[in-house]
GROMACS .gro file of C-alpha atoms in nm:
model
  259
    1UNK     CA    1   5.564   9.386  12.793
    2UNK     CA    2   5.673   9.758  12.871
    3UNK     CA    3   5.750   9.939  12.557
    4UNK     CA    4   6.126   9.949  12.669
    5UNK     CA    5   6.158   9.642  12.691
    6UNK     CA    6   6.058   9.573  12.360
    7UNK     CA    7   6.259   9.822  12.203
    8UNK     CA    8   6.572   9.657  12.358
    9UNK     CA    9   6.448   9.340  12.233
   10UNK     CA   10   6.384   9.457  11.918
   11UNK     CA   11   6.748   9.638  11.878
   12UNK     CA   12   6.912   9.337  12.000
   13UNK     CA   13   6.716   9.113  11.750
   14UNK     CA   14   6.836   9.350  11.483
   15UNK     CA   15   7.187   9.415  11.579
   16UNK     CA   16   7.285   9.028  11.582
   17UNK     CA   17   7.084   9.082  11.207
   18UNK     CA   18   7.338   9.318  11.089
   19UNK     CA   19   7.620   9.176  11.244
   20UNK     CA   20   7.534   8.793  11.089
   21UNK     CA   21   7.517   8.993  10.768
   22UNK     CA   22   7.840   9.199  10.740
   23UNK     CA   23   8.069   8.935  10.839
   24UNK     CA   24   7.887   8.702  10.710
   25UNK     CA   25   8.225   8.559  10.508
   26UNK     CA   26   8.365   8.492  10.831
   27UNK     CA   27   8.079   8.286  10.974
   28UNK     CA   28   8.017   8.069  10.681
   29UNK     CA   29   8.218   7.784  10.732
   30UNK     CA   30   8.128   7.694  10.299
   31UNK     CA   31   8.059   7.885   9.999
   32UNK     CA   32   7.662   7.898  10.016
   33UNK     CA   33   7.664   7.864   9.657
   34UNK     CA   34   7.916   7.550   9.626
   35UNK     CA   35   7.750   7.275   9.528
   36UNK     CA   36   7.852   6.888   9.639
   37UNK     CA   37   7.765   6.525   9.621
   38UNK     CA   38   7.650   6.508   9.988
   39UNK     CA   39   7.302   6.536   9.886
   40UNK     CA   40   7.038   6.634  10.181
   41UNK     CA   41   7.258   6.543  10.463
   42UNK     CA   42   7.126   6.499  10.818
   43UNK     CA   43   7.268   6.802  11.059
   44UNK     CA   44   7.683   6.703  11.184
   45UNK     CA   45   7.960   6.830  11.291
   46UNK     CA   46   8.096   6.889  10.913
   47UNK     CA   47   7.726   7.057  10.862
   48UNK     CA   48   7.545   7.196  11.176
   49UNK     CA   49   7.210   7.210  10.947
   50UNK     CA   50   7.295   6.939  10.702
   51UNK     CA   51   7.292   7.006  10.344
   52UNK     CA   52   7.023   7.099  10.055
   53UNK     CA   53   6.884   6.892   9.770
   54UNK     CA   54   7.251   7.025   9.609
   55UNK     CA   55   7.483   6.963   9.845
   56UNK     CA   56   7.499   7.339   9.960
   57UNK     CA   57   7.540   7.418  10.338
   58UNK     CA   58   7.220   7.507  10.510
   59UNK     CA   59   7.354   7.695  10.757
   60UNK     CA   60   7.563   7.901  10.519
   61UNK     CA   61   7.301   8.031  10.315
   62UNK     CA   62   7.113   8.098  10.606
   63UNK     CA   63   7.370   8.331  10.717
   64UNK     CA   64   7.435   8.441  10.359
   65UNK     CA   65   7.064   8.510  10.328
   66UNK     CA   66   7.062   8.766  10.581
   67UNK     CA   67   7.217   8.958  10.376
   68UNK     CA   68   6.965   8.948  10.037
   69UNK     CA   69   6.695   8.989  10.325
   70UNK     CA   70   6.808   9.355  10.505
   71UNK     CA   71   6.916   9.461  10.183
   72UNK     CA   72   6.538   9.417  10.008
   73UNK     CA   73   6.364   9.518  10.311
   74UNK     CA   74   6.622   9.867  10.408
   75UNK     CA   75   6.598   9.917  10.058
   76UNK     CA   76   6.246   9.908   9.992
   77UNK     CA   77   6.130  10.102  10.315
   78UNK     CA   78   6.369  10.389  10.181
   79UNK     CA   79   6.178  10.400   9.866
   80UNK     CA   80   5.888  10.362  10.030
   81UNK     CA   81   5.946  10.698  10.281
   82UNK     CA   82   6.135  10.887   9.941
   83UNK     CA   83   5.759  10.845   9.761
   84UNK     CA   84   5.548  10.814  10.058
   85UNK     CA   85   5.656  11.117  10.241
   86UNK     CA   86   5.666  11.376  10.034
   87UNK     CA   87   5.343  11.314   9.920
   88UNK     CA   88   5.156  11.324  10.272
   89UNK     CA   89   5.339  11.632  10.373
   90UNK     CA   90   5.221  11.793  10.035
   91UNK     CA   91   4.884  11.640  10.025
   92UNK     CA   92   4.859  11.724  10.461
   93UNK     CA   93   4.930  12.077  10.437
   94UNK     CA   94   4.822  12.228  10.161
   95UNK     CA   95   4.448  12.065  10.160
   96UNK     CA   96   4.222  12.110   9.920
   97UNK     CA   97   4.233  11.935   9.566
   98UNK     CA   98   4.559  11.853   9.630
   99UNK     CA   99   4.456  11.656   9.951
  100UNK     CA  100   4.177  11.489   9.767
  101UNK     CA  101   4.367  11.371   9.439
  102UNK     CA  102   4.619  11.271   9.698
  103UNK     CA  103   4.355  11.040   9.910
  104UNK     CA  104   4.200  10.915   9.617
  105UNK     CA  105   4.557  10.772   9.435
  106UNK     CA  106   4.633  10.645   9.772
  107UNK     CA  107   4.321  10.531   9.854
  108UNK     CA  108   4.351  10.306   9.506
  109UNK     CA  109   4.661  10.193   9.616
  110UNK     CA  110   4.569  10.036   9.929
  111UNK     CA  111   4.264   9.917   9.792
  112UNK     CA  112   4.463   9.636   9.610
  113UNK     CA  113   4.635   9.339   9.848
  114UNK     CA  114   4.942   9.421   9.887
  115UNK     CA  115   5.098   9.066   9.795
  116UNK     CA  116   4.859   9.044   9.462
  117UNK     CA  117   4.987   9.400   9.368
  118UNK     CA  118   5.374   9.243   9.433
  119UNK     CA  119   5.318   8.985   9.267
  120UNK     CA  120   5.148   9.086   8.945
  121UNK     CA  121   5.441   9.320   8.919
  122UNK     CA  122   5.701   9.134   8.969
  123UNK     CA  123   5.529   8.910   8.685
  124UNK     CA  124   5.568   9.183   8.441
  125UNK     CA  125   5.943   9.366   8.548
  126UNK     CA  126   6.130   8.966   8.610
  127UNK     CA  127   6.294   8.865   8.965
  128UNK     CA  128   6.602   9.021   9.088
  129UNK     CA  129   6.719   9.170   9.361
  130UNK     CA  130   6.680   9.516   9.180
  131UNK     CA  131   6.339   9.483   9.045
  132UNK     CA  132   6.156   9.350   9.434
  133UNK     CA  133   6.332   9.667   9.605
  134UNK     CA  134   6.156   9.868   9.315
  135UNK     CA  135   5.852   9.692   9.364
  136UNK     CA  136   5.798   9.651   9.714
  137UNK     CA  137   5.866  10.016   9.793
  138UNK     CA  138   5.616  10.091   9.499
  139UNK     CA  139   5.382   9.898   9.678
  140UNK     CA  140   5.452   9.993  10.020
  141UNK     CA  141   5.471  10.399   9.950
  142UNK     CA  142   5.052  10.461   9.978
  143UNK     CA  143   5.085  10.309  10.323
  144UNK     CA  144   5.390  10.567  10.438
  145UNK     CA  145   5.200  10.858  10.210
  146UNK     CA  146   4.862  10.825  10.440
  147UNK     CA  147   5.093  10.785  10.773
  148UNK     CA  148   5.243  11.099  10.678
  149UNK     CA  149   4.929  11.277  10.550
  150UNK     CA  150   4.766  11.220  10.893
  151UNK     CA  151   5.053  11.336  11.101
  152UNK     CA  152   5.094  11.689  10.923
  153UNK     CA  153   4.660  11.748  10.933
  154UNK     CA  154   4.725  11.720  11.338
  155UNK     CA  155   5.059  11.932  11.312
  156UNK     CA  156   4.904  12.180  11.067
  157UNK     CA  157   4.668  12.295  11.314
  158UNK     CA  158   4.900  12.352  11.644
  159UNK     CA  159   4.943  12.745  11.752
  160UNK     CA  160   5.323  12.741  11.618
  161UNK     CA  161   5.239  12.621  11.257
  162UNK     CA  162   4.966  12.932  11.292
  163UNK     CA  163   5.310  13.158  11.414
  164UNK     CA  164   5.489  13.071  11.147
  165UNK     CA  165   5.275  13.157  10.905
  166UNK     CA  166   5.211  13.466  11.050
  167UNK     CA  167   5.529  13.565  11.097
  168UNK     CA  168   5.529  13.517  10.713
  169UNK     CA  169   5.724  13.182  10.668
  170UNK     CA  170   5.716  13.056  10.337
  171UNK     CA  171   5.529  12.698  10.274
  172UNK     CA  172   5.785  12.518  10.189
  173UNK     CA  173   6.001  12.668  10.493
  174UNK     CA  174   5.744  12.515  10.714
  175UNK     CA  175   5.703  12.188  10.608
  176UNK     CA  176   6.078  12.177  10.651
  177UNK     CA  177   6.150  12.329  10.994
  178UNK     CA  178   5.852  12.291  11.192
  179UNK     CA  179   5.639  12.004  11.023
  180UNK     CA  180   5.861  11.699  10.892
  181UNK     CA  181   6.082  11.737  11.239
  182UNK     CA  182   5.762  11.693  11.484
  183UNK     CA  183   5.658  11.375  11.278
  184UNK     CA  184   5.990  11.238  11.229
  185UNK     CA  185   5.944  10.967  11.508
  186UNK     CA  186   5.630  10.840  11.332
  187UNK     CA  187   5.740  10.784  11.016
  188UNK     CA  188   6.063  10.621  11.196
  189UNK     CA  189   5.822  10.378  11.364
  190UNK     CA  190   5.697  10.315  11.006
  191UNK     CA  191   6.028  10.245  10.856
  192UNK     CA  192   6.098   9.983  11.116
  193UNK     CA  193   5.746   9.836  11.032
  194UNK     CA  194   5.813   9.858  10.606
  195UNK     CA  195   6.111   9.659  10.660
  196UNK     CA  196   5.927   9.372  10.835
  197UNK     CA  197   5.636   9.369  10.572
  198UNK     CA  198   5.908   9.356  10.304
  199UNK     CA  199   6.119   9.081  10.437
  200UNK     CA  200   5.830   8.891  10.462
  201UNK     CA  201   5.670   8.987  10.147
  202UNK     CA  202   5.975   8.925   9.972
  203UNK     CA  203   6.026   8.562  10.117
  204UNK     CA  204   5.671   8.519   9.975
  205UNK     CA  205   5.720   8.607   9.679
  206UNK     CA  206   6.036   8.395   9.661
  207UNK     CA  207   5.816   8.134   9.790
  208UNK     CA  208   5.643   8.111   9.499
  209UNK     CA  209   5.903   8.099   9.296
  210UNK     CA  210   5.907   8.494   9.221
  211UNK     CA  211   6.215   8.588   9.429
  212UNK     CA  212   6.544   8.639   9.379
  213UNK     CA  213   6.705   8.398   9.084
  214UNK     CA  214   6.935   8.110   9.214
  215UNK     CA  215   7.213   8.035   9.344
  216UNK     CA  216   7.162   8.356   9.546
  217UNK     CA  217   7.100   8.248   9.950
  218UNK     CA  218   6.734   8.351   9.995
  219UNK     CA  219   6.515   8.289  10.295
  220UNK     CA  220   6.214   8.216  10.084
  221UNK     CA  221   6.346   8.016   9.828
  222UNK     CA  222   6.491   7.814  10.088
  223UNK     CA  223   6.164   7.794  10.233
  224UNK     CA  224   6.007   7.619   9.943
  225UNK     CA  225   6.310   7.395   9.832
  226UNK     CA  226   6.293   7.216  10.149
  227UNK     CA  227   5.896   7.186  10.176
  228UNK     CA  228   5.931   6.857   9.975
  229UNK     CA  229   6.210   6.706  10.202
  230UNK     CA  230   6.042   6.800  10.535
  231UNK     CA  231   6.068   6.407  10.637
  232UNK     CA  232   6.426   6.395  10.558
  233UNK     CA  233   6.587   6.716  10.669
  234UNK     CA  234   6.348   6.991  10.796
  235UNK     CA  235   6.593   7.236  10.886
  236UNK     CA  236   6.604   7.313  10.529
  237UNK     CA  237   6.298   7.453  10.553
  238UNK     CA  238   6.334   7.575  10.953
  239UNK     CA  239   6.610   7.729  10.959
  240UNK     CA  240   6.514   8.009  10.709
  241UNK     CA  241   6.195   7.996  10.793
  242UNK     CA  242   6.255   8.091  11.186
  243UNK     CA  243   6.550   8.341  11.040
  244UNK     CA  244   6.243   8.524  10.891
  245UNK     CA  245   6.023   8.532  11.165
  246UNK     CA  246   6.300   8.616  11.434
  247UNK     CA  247   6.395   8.949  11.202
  248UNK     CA  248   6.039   9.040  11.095
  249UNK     CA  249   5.967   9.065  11.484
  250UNK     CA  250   6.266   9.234  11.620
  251UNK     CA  251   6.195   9.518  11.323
  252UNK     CA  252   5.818   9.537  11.469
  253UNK     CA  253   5.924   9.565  11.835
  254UNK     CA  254   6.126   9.819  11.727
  255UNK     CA  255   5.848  10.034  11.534
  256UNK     CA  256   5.586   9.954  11.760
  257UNK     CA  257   5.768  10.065  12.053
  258UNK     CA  258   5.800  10.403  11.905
  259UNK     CA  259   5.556  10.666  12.007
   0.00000   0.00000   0.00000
């Protein structure tokens, strides 16, 4: 598949995303938090995807979780590039100690599982939507931080970098005008890519009972609730699930299309 062709898909996949998500009160035919007496109900015309172990329309909080789901993975790929960044431009550039204490935090960092790291954190801070934004860009920054890092050792050493510094720009001048805007498309692709690992992290960590606190619509929660009533409604557990995998791809088209 050519790479533009997987861009478009990707854009597509993520537009529809965004859409679902801001009028997301309009699409709902039910409150996704409205509980009822029609107790796992088989998918009709009153409930395209039938009903939870509460009543609550599936295909509402599917909708309603798209939502929770952009909003932790945006979220924590902006923290991510706000830590990550800065510190591979520093650490890039200037060499040295600085370069090596840089490697060797980041290098500790990635060492640890990403998930296990999430989830031993989460342990300590509590669910919320708040605290697995914090969390999973925590996690995710080393990851952005050697991206970076990489990009500005190859960008350091090109003959305009060597201009500007003999023209007498300052460091910091540098970075700014002639380093971060010759990388920019990198660490683009790498936001696309963040916000796929943290939807999917996130729904993991919901799947485990670790996510965001109910009644909030959540992909992963949803996940799980249904994985004990697979025999009598398994949209419960299909719909999110495929909601997940169709936005965790269209955000990696997108990023690995970028060059």
């Amino acid at each position: 598949m050519q790479a533009t062709t997987r861009t478009s898909i990707g854009i597509i996949i993520v537009l529809i995303a965004c859409a679902v998500a801001a009028s997301a009160p309009a699409l709902a035919p039910y409150d996704p938090t409205k509980s009822s007496v029609f107790f796992l109900q088989e998918p009709s015309r009153a409930h395209l995807f039938g009903t939870d172990e509460l009543g609550r329309d599936i295909l509402s909080r599917v909708i309603y979780g798209t939502r929770t789901s952009l909003l932790i993975g945006a979220g924590a790929a902006f923290l991510a590039a706000l830590l990550g960044a800065p510190v591979g431009l520093i650490a890039g550039y200037y060499g040295g100690k600085v370069d090596l204490l840089a490697v060797q935090a980041i290098d500790l960092f990635i060492a640890l599982p990403g998930l296990v790291l999430a989830l031993i954190i989460t342990v300590m801070v509590g669910p919320s939507l708040q605290n697995l934004v914090v969390v999973l860009g925590f996690v995710m920054w080393p990851v952005v931080a050697r991206l970076v890092r990489g990009q500005t050792l190859l960008v350091r050493e090109q003959p305009y970098i060597e201009a500007a510094v003999a023209a007498g720009g300052s460091s910091s001048w540098i970075i700014c005008r002639h380093v971060w805007p010759n990388i920019l498309r990198t660490v683009a692709a790498q936001f696309a890519i963040t916000v796929s690992f943290a939807i999917i992290t996130s729904a993991s960590l919901s799947f485990l009972g670790l996510g965001i606190p109910p009644p909030t619509p959540d992909w992963g929660s949803m996940v799980r609730s249904g994985f004990d009533v697979l025999a009598i409604n398994p949209l419960l557990s299909f719909a999110p699930g495929a909601a997940i995998a169709l936005v965790v791809l269209g955000f990696y088209l997108i990023g690995s299309s970028i060059e």
